[in-house]
Short mmCIF file of C-alpha atoms and ligand atoms in Angstrom, two decimals:
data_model
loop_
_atom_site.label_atom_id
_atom_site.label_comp_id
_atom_site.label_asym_id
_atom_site.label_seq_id
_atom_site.Cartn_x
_atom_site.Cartn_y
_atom_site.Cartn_z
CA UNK A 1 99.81 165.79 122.54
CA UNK A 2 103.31 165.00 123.30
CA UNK A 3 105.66 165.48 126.19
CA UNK A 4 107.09 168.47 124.69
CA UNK A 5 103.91 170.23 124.74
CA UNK A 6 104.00 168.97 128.54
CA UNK A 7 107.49 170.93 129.27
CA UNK A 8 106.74 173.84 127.08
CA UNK A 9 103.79 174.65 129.18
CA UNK A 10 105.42 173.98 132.44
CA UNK A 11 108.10 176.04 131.22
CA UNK A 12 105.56 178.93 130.63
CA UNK A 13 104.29 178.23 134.40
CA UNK A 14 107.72 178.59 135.69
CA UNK A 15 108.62 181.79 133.46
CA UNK A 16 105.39 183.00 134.80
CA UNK A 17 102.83 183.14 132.07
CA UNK A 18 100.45 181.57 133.73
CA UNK A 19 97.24 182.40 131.59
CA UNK A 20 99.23 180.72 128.66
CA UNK A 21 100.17 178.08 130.59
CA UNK A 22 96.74 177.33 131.82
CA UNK A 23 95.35 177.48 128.79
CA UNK A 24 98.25 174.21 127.43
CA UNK A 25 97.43 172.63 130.00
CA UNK A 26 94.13 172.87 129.57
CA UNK A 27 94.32 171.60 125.91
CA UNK A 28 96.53 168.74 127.70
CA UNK A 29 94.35 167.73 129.23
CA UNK A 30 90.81 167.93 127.59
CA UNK A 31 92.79 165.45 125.07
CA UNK A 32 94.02 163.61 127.37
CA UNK A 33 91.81 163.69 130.21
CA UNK A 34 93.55 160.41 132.39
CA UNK A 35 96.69 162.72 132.32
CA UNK A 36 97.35 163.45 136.12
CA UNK A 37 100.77 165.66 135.67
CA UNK A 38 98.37 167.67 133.35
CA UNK A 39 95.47 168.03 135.84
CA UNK A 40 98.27 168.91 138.66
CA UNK A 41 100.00 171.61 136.70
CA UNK A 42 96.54 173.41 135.76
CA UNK A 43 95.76 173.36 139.16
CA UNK A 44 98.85 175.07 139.81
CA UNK A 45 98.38 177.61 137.08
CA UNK A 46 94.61 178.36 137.87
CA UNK A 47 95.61 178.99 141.27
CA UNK A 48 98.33 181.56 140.11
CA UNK A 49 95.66 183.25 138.47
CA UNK A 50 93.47 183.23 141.46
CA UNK A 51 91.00 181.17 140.02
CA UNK A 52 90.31 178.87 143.40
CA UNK A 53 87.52 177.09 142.44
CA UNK A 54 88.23 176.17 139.39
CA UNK A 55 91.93 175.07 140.50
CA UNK A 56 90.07 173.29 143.04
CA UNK A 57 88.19 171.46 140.46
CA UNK A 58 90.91 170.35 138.48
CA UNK A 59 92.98 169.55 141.75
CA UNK A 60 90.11 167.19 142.04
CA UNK A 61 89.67 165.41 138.88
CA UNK A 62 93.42 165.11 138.89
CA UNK A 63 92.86 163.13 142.29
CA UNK A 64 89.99 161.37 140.74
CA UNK A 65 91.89 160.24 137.81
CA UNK A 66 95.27 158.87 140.39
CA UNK A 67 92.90 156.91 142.42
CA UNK A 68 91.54 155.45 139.08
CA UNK A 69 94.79 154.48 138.21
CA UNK A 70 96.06 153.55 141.61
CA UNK A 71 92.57 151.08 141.81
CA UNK A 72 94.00 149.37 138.43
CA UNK A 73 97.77 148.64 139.92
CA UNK A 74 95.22 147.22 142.73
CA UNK A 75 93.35 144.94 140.59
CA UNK A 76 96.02 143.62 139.20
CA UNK A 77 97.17 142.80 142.25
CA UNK A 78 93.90 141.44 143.77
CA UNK A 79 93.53 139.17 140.56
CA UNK A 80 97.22 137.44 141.07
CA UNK A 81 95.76 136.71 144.64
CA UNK A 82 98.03 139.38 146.87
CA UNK A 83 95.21 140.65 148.19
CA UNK A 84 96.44 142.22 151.94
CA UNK A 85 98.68 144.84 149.10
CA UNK A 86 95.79 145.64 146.54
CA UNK A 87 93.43 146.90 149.49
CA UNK A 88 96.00 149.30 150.69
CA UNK A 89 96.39 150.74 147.05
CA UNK A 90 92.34 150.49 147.09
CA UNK A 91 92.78 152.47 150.60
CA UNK A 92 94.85 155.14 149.26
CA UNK A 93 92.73 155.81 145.86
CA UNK A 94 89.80 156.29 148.27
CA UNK A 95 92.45 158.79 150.53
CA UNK A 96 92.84 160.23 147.24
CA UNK A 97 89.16 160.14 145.88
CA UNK A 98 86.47 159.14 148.28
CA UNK A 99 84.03 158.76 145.46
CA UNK A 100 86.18 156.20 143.74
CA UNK A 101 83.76 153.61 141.77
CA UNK A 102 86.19 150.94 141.54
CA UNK A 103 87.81 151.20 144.80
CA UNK A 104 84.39 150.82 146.63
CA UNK A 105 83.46 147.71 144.40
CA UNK A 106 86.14 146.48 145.01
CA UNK A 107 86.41 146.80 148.82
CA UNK A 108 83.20 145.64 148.99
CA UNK A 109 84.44 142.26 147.50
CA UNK A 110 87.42 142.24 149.54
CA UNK A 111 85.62 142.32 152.69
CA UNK A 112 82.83 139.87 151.28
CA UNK A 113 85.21 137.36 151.06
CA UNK A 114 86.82 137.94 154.30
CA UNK A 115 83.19 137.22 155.20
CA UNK A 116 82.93 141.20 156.89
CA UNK A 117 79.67 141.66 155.49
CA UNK A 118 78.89 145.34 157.51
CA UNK A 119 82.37 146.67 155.97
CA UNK A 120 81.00 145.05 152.51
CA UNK A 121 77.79 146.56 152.49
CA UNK A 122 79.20 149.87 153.37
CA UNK A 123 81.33 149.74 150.34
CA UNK A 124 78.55 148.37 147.83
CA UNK A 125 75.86 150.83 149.21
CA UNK A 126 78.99 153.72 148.55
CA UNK A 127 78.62 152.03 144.92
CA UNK A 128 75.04 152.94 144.45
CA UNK A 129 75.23 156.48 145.71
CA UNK A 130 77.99 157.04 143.45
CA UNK A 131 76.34 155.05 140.35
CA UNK A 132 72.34 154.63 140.47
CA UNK A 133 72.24 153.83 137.39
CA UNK A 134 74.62 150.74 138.08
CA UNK A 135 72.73 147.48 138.78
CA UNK A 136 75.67 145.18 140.12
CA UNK A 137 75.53 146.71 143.80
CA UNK A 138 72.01 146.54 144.50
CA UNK A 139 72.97 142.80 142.94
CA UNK A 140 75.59 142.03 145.44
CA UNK A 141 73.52 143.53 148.49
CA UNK A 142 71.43 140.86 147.59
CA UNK A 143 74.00 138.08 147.52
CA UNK A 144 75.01 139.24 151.15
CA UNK A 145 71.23 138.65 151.97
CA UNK A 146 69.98 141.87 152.66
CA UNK A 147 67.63 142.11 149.68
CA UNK A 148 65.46 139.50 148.04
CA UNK A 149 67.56 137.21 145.49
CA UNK A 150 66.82 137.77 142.01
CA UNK A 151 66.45 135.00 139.30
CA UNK A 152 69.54 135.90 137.75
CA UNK A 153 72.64 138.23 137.33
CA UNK A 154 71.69 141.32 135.74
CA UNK A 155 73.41 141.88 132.02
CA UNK A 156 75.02 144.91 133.13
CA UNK A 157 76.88 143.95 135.69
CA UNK A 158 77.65 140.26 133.99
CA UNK A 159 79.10 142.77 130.63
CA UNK A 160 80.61 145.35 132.94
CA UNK A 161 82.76 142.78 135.27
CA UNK A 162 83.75 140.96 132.46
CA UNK A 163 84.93 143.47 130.15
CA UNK A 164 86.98 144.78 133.32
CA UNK A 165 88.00 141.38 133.86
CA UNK A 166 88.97 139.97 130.26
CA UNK A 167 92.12 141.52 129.94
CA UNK A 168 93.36 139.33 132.98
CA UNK A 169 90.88 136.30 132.66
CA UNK A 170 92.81 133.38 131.10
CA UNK A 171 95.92 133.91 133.36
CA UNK A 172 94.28 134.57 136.49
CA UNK A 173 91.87 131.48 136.20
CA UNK A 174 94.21 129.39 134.71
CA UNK A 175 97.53 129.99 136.50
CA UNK A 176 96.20 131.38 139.73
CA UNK A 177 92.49 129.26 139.94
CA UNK A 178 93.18 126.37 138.73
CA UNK A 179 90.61 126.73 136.11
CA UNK A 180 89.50 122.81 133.87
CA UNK A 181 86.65 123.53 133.23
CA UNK A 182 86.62 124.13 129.34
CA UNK A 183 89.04 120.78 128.80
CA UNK A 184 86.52 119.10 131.33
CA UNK A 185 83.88 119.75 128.92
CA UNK A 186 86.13 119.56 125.70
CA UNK A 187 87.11 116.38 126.72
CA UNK A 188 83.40 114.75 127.24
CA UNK A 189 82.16 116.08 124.14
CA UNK A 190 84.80 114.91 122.62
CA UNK A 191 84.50 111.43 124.40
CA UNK A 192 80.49 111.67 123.79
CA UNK A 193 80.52 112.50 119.77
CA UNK A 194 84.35 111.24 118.99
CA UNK A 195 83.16 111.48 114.85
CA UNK A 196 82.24 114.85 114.69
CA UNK A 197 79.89 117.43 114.40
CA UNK A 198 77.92 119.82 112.05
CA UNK A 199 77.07 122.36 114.80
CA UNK A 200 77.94 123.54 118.32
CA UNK A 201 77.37 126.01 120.35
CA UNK A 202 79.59 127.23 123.03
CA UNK A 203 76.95 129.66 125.72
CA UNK A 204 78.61 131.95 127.47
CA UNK A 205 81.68 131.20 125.63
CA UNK A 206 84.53 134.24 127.42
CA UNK A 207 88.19 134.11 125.73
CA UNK A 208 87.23 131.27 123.51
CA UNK A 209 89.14 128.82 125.96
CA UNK A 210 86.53 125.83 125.33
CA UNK A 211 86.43 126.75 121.24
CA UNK A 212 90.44 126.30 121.75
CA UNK A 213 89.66 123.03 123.26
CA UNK A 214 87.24 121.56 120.44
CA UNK A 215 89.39 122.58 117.73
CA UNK A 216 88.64 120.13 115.26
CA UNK A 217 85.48 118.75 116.30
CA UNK A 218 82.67 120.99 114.74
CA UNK A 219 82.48 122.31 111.40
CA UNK A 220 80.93 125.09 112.92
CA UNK A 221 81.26 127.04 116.28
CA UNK A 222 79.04 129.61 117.69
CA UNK A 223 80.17 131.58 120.56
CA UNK A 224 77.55 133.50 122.96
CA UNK A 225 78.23 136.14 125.17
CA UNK A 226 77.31 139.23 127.19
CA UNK A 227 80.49 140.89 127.17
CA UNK A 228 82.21 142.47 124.02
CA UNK A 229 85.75 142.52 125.44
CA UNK A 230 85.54 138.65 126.21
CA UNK A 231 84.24 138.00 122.66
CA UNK A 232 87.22 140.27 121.17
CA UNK A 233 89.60 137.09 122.85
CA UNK A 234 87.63 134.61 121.35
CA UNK A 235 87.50 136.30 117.92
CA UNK A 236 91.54 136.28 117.75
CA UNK A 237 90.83 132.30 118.90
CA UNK A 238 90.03 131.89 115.06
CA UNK A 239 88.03 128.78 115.97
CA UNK A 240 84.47 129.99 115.88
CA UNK A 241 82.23 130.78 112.60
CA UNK A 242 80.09 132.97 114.71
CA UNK A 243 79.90 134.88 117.85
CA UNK A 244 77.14 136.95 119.07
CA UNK A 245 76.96 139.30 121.73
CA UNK A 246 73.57 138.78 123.39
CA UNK A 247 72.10 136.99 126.45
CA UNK A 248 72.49 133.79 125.99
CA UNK A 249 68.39 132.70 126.34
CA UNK A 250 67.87 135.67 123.77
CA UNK A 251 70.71 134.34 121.50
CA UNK A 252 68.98 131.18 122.01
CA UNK A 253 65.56 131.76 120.58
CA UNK A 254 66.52 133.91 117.27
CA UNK A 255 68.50 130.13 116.49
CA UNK A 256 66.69 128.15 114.26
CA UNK A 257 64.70 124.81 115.65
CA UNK A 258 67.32 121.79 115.72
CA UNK A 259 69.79 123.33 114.59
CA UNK A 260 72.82 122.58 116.55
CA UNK A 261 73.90 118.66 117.61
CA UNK A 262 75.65 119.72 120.76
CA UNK A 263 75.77 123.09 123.39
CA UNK A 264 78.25 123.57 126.09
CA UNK A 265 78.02 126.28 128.93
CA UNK A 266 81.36 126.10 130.88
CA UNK A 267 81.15 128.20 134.18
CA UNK A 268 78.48 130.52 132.90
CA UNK A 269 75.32 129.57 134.14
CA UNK A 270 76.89 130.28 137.56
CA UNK A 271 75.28 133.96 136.83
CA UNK A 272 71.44 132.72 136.28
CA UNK A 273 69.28 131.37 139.56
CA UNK A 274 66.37 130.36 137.63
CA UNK A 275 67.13 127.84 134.14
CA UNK A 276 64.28 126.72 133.03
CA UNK A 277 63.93 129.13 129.88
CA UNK A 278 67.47 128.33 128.93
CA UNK A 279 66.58 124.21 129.05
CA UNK A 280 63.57 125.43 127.06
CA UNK A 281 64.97 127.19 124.10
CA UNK A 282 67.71 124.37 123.94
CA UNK A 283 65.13 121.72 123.87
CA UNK A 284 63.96 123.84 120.42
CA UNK A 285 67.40 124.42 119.24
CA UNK A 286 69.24 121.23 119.82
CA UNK A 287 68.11 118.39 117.24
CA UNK A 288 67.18 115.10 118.34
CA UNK A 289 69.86 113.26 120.22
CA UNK A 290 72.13 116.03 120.83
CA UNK A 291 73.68 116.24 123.48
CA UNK A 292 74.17 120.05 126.46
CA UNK A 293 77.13 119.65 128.46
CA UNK A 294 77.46 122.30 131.45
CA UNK A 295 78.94 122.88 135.13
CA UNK A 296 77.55 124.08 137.42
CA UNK A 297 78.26 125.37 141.20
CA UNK A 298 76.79 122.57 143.48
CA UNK A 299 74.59 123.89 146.26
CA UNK A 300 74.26 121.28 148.86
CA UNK A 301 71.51 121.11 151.31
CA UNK A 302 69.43 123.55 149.05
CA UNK A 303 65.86 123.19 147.27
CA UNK A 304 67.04 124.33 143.75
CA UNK A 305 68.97 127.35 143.46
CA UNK A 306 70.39 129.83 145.75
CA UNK A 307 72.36 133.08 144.90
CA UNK A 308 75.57 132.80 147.21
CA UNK A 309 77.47 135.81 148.80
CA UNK A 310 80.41 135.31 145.75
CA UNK A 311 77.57 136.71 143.49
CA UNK A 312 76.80 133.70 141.61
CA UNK A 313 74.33 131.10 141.71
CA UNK A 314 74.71 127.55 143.70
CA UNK A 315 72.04 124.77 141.66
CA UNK A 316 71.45 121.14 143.64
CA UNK A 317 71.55 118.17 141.46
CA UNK A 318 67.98 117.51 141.83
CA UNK A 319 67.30 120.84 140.41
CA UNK A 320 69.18 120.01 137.11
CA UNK A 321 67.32 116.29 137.03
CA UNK A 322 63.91 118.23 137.50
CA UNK A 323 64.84 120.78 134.43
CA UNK A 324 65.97 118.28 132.16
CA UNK A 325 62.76 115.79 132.81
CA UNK A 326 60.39 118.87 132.03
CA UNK A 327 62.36 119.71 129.05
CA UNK A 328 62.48 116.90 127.23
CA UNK A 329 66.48 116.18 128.39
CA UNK A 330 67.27 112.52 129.39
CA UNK A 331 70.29 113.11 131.79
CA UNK A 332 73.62 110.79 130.94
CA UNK A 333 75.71 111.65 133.98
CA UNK A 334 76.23 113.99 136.77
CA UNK A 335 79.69 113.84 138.60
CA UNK A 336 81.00 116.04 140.74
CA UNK A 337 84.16 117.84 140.64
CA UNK A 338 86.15 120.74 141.19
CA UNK A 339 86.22 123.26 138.06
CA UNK A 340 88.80 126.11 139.92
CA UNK A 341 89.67 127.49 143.11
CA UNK A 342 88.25 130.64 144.85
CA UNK A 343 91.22 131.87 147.97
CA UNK A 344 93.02 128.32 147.49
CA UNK A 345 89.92 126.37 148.16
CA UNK A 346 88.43 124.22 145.62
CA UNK A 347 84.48 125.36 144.55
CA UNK A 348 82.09 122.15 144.67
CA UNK A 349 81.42 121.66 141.12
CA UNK A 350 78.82 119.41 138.98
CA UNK A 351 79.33 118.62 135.49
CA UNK A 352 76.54 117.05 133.64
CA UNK A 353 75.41 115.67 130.01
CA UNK A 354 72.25 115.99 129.08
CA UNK A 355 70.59 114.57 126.04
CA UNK A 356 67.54 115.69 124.17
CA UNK A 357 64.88 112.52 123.63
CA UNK A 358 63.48 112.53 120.94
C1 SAM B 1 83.50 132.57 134.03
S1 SAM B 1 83.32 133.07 132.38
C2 SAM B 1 83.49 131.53 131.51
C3 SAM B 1 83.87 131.73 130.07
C4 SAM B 1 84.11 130.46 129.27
N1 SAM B 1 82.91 129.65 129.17
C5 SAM B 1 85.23 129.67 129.87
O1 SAM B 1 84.96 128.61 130.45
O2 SAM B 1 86.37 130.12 129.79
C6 SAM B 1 81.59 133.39 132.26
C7 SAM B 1 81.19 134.01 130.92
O3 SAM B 1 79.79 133.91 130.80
C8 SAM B 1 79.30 135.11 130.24
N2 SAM B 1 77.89 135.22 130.64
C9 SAM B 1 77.38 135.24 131.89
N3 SAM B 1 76.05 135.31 131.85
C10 SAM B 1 75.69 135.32 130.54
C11 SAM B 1 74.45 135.39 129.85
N4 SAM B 1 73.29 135.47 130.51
N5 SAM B 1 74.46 135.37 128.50
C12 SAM B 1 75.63 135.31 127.81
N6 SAM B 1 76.84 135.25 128.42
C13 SAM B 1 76.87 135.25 129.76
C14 SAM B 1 80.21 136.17 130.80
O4 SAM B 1 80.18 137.36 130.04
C15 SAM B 1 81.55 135.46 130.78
O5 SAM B 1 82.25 135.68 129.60
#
């Protein structure tokens, strides 16, 4: 499908064929069904011919498809941290499509963080009716408190925001949040085990951005992750031997016993409440001595873990002390630090080194 097929068929619609017309820009559009012209024009030309409802329907999924595309100018937006302008183009997909997935979800996180919790929940609880099936709604109606927290993210809506999000992730956390983490961690790994290592795993390990960082270090790199679209970055990295695309406890305990001398989890286990089982499987896959380095969201003034209204999970540093003694993990250090920004304000941040005894 070319353009030309485009004009030949609106040239049929003007001459007034419009049962041939229709029927192009049918074709148009069953192969290319994100084309909104195409949806418009056999609209048109189903209405010539009288056929309301189905001009009706096509009038519709033309909308449908426009707000989709007006969400995405939106997101873009949103993620470069102009966020007053992305809700209006979020507002006018909804004008446009009031069933529109993305321009709900993302609402709802719009309001969230303007701390409007009732306009939030309207937009999430718009999510669910629109996409049962989803789990990430239900998830963040639960980080706004209305539902009991569970013990972690669920996968789908961990793999489903960050294969939306990968496209834009190393800019937007790097130029716009002020994102250290991975050179943080590079750099006290490095610091930790200067002479090298055989084996490392990187949990959780996005774009590749920490891999980039510990160029040089390991013979050989295993990335984990949930979402395809962030492993596809870290692939073009070139630095790692393997990545897997798995939960990072279940890529965990298919690893043979000591088999790695160091892990690192930069920002990741931000999306699990409850650690213990991944302290557990790294206490069988890490070899004597080795050494987990991870950050971690500090929750202040809480018991151990607490999901927060951003969607991911606050830990206290008594928490992390309590894991490692029950694991097997001698702690080295815990400092405190800032990792990124969320709205221009620095997120609390904990970065510790554990070791396993042996
Ligand atoms: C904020 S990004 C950080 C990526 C990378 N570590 C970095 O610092 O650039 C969080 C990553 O963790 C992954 N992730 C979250 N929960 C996970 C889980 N349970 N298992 C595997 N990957 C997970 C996400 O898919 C995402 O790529």
């Amino acid at each position: 499908m070319n353009s030309e097929t485009f004009f030949l068929a609106d040239r049929l619609l003007r001459e007034g064929d419009a049962r041939s017309a229709a029927n192009a820009f049918r074709d148009i559009v069953e192969a290319v069904p994100e084309h909104v012209a195409g949806w418009r024009k056999y609209a048109e030309a189903l209405e010539k011919l009288g056929n309301h409802d189905e001009a009706a329907s096509a009038t519709q999924k033309g909308n449908a498809v426009e707000a989709d595309h007006i969400t995405e100018v939106g997101s873009s937006l949103f993620f470069h941290g102009d966020e007053k302008r992305a809700k209006s183009f979020f507002t006018h997909a909804l004008a446009l499509d009031e069933d529109c997935l993305s321009a709900h979800w993302l609402l709802g996180e719009y309001y969230s963080n303007l701390d409007d919790k009732k306009t939030a929940l309207h937009h999430y609880r718009r999510c669910m009716e629109i996409a049962p099936d989803r789990q990430g709604p239900s998830f963040m109606i639960a980080a706004l408190g209305e539902e009991a927290s569970p013990d972690r993210a669920p996968d789908d809506y961990v793999s489903g925001f960050f294969n939306w999000y990968a496209e834009h992730f190393d800019s937007h956390l790097t130029d716009n949040l002020k994102y250290t983490g991975p050179q943080e961690v590079a750099r006290a790994l490095r610091q930790a085990r200067p002479d090298g290592l055989e084996h490392v795993i990187d949990l959780g390990c996005g774009t590749g951005l920490a891999g980039v960082a510990l160029e040089g270090l390991a013979a050989r790199l295993t990335g984990v992750d949930l979402s395809a679209a962030m492993l596809e970055r870290a692939k073009a990295t070139g630095v790692y031997q393997d990545l897997v695309e798995q939960d990072l406890v279940n890529a965990l305990s298919v690893q043979p016993a000591e088999s790695a001398e160091a892990a690192i989890s930069v920002d990741v286990l931000i999306y699990l409440g409850v650690l213990a089982p991944v302290f557990v499987e790294l206490a069988r896959v890490l070899a004597d001595n080795a050494i987990f380095i991870a950050t971690f969201e500090e929750g202040v003034d809480i018991e151990d873990w607490e999901l927060s209204s951003s969607g991911r999970y606050l830990h206290s540093e008594n928490y992390l002390r309590k894991l490692a003694a029950d694991s097997g993990f001698g702690v080295v250090s815990i400092s405190r630090t800032t990792l990124r920004e969320e709205y221009g304000v620095p997120v609390p941040s904990l970065i510790a080194t554990f070791e396993k005894r042996r």
